């Protein structure tokens, strides 16, 4: 096989066309991931560490983009017996509470707005008493 050159790299547009609707990510973030992978491969080509045809490069980049764009947080079983403060993130949410949060976050909220005064507020005001109670 001939030596891989930088000219063999696909364009971001080519990669996007091949991926089509396989990944439901923001286009700008998807382009960021593609460019990051292309930069890595450029470095490997310059060092002579990679030997692939243009089609193999395209498939390789698509595979890398699929891996990079996959959700990093997954559900696990916490078998440690410790509910809080583990490497497993946080305590699980109650389904009803989570739905309530999602309903509020669906539109605009008064996170940093003091409704009684009509002025800018402090985002901590909404949770200060709750945190103090803990």
mmCIF file of C-alpha atoms in Angstrom:
data_model
loop_
_atom_site.group_PDB
_atom_site.id
_atom_site.type_symbol
_atom_site.label_atom_id
_atom_site.label_comp_id
_atom_site.label_asym_id
_atom_site.label_seq_id
_atom_site.Cartn_x
_atom_site.Cartn_y
_atom_site.Cartn_z
ATOM 1 C CA UNK A 1 0.000 0.000 0.000
ATOM 2 C CA UNK A 2 1.258 3.486 -0.800
ATOM 3 C CA UNK A 3 2.187 5.874 1.950
ATOM 4 C CA UNK A 4 -0.764 7.830 3.327
ATOM 5 C CA UNK A 5 -0.565 11.546 2.621
ATOM 6 C CA UNK A 6 -2.475 14.508 3.990
ATOM 7 C CA UNK A 7 -4.299 14.712 0.639
ATOM 8 C CA UNK A 8 -5.908 11.357 1.462
ATOM 9 C CA UNK A 9 -7.809 12.828 4.397
ATOM 10 C CA UNK A 10 -11.525 13.375 3.830
ATOM 11 C CA UNK A 11 -13.015 16.816 4.312
ATOM 12 C CA UNK A 12 -15.257 17.569 7.264
ATOM 13 C CA UNK A 13 -18.106 17.824 4.744
ATOM 14 C CA UNK A 14 -17.404 14.300 3.424
ATOM 15 C CA UNK A 15 -17.485 12.880 6.934
ATOM 16 C CA UNK A 16 -20.735 14.726 7.690
ATOM 17 C CA UNK A 17 -22.313 13.335 4.506
ATOM 18 C CA UNK A 18 -21.344 9.794 5.445
ATOM 19 C CA UNK A 19 -22.600 10.123 8.999
ATOM 20 C CA UNK A 20 -25.894 11.673 7.831
ATOM 21 C CA UNK A 21 -28.418 11.281 10.630
ATOM 22 C CA UNK A 22 -26.615 8.492 12.489
ATOM 23 C CA UNK A 23 -25.663 10.918 15.253
ATOM 24 C CA UNK A 24 -28.127 13.326 16.817
ATOM 25 C CA UNK A 25 -25.702 15.999 17.977
ATOM 26 C CA UNK A 26 -25.472 19.711 17.419
ATOM 27 C CA UNK A 27 -23.764 20.233 14.030
ATOM 28 C CA UNK A 28 -21.124 22.557 15.478
ATOM 29 C CA UNK A 29 -20.187 20.048 18.176
ATOM 30 C CA UNK A 30 -20.123 17.269 15.603
ATOM 31 C CA UNK A 31 -17.761 19.343 13.426
ATOM 32 C CA UNK A 32 -15.598 19.951 16.494
ATOM 33 C CA UNK A 33 -15.285 16.186 17.084
ATOM 34 C CA UNK A 34 -14.524 15.546 13.395
ATOM 35 C CA UNK A 35 -11.844 18.256 13.347
ATOM 36 C CA UNK A 36 -10.306 16.861 16.535
ATOM 37 C CA UNK A 37 -10.050 13.404 14.951
ATOM 38 C CA UNK A 38 -8.679 14.846 11.701
ATOM 39 C CA UNK A 39 -6.007 16.713 13.691
ATOM 40 C CA UNK A 40 -4.965 13.489 15.442
ATOM 41 C CA UNK A 41 -4.700 11.649 12.130
ATOM 42 C CA UNK A 42 -2.750 14.531 10.529
ATOM 43 C CA UNK A 43 -0.186 14.128 13.284
ATOM 44 C CA UNK A 44 -0.002 10.365 12.711
ATOM 45 C CA UNK A 45 0.410 10.864 8.950
ATOM 46 C CA UNK A 46 3.222 13.384 9.474
ATOM 47 C CA UNK A 47 5.018 10.895 11.736
ATOM 48 C CA UNK A 48 4.454 8.081 9.225
ATOM 49 C CA UNK A 49 2.485 6.089 11.793
ATOM 50 C CA UNK A 50 -0.568 5.408 9.643
ATOM 51 C CA UNK A 51 -1.003 3.609 6.351
ATOM 52 C CA UNK A 52 -4.576 3.653 5.081
ATOM 53 C CA UNK A 53 -6.354 4.310 1.813
ATOM 54 C CA UNK A 54 -8.662 7.345 1.562
ATOM 55 C CA UNK A 55 -11.708 5.070 2.011
ATOM 56 C CA UNK A 56 -10.131 3.358 5.028
ATOM 57 C CA UNK A 57 -9.370 6.767 6.518
ATOM 58 C CA UNK A 58 -12.987 7.832 6.076
ATOM 59 C CA UNK A 59 -14.291 4.678 7.780
ATOM 60 C CA UNK A 60 -11.701 5.034 10.552
ATOM 61 C CA UNK A 61 -12.676 8.664 11.203
ATOM 62 C CA UNK A 62 -16.387 7.836 11.234
ATOM 63 C CA UNK A 63 -15.734 5.046 13.757
ATOM 64 C CA UNK A 64 -13.744 7.439 15.964
ATOM 65 C CA UNK A 65 -16.465 10.104 15.719
ATOM 66 C CA UNK A 66 -19.134 7.558 16.704
ATOM 67 C CA UNK A 67 -17.069 6.544 19.742
ATOM 68 C CA UNK A 68 -16.327 10.149 20.737
ATOM 69 C CA UNK A 69 -19.956 11.240 20.357
ATOM 70 C CA UNK A 70 -21.410 8.376 22.397
ATOM 71 C CA UNK A 71 -22.878 9.354 25.778
ATOM 72 C CA UNK A 72 -20.232 9.103 28.470
ATOM 73 C CA UNK A 73 -22.624 8.763 31.407
ATOM 74 C CA UNK A 74 -24.351 5.404 31.624
ATOM 75 C CA UNK A 75 -26.540 3.788 34.249
ATOM 76 C CA UNK A 76 -24.690 1.467 36.596
ATOM 77 C CA UNK A 77 -25.474 -0.575 39.675
ATOM 78 C CA UNK A 78 -23.966 0.856 42.849
ATOM 79 C CA UNK A 79 -23.019 -2.220 44.850
ATOM 80 C CA UNK A 80 -20.840 -0.334 47.340
ATOM 81 C CA UNK A 81 -23.548 0.175 49.941
ATOM 82 C CA UNK A 82 -22.740 3.892 49.957
ATOM 83 C CA UNK A 83 -25.583 6.024 48.637
ATOM 84 C CA UNK A 84 -23.877 9.431 48.469
ATOM 85 C CA UNK A 85 -20.338 10.647 47.772
ATOM 86 C CA UNK A 86 -19.117 7.756 45.678
ATOM 87 C CA UNK A 87 -17.330 7.792 42.358
ATOM 88 C CA UNK A 88 -20.730 6.939 40.962
ATOM 89 C CA UNK A 89 -21.831 10.552 40.872
ATOM 90 C CA UNK A 90 -24.903 11.331 42.881
ATOM 91 C CA UNK A 91 -27.848 9.720 44.586
ATOM 92 C CA UNK A 92 -30.519 8.561 42.128
ATOM 93 C CA UNK A 93 -33.422 10.910 41.432
ATOM 94 C CA UNK A 94 -36.986 9.993 42.211
ATOM 95 C CA UNK A 95 -38.877 9.714 38.897
ATOM 96 C CA UNK A 96 -41.566 12.231 39.910
ATOM 97 C CA UNK A 97 -38.986 14.741 41.150
ATOM 98 C CA UNK A 98 -36.991 14.369 37.952
ATOM 99 C CA UNK A 99 -40.098 14.973 35.846
ATOM 100 C CA UNK A 100 -40.818 18.107 37.881
ATOM 101 C CA UNK A 101 -37.304 19.384 37.222
ATOM 102 C CA UNK A 102 -37.597 18.591 33.519
ATOM 103 C CA UNK A 103 -40.957 20.397 33.307
ATOM 104 C CA UNK A 104 -39.448 23.536 34.828
ATOM 105 C CA UNK A 105 -36.375 23.445 32.625
ATOM 106 C CA UNK A 106 -38.399 23.069 29.445
ATOM 107 C CA UNK A 107 -38.791 26.839 29.116
ATOM 108 C CA UNK A 108 -37.269 29.951 30.647
ATOM 109 C CA UNK A 109 -36.946 30.106 34.436
ATOM 110 C CA UNK A 110 -36.178 32.827 36.952
ATOM 111 C CA UNK A 111 -32.759 31.412 37.872
ATOM 112 C CA UNK A 112 -31.079 34.797 38.276
ATOM 113 C CA UNK A 113 -34.144 37.009 38.399
ATOM 114 C CA UNK A 114 -35.868 38.204 41.572
ATOM 115 C CA UNK A 115 -39.571 38.237 40.682
ATOM 116 C CA UNK A 116 -40.750 40.325 43.690
ATOM 117 C CA UNK A 117 -38.291 43.163 42.962
ATOM 118 C CA UNK A 118 -38.094 42.747 39.192
ATOM 119 C CA UNK A 119 -34.302 42.955 39.389
ATOM 120 C CA UNK A 120 -31.418 40.614 38.802
ATOM 121 C CA UNK A 121 -31.172 38.028 41.548
ATOM 122 C CA UNK A 122 -28.728 35.431 42.803
ATOM 123 C CA UNK A 123 -28.968 31.884 41.471
ATOM 124 C CA UNK A 124 -28.138 30.524 44.932
ATOM 125 C CA UNK A 125 -31.281 32.098 46.456
ATOM 126 C CA UNK A 126 -33.376 29.210 45.161
ATOM 127 C CA UNK A 127 -31.400 26.537 46.995
ATOM 128 C CA UNK A 128 -29.747 28.334 49.934
ATOM 129 C CA UNK A 129 -32.351 27.247 52.522
ATOM 130 C CA UNK A 130 -32.450 23.701 51.184
ATOM 131 C CA UNK A 131 -28.679 23.385 51.412
ATOM 132 C CA UNK A 132 -28.647 24.903 54.911
ATOM 133 C CA UNK A 133 -31.159 22.293 56.044
ATOM 134 C CA UNK A 134 -28.849 19.517 54.923
#
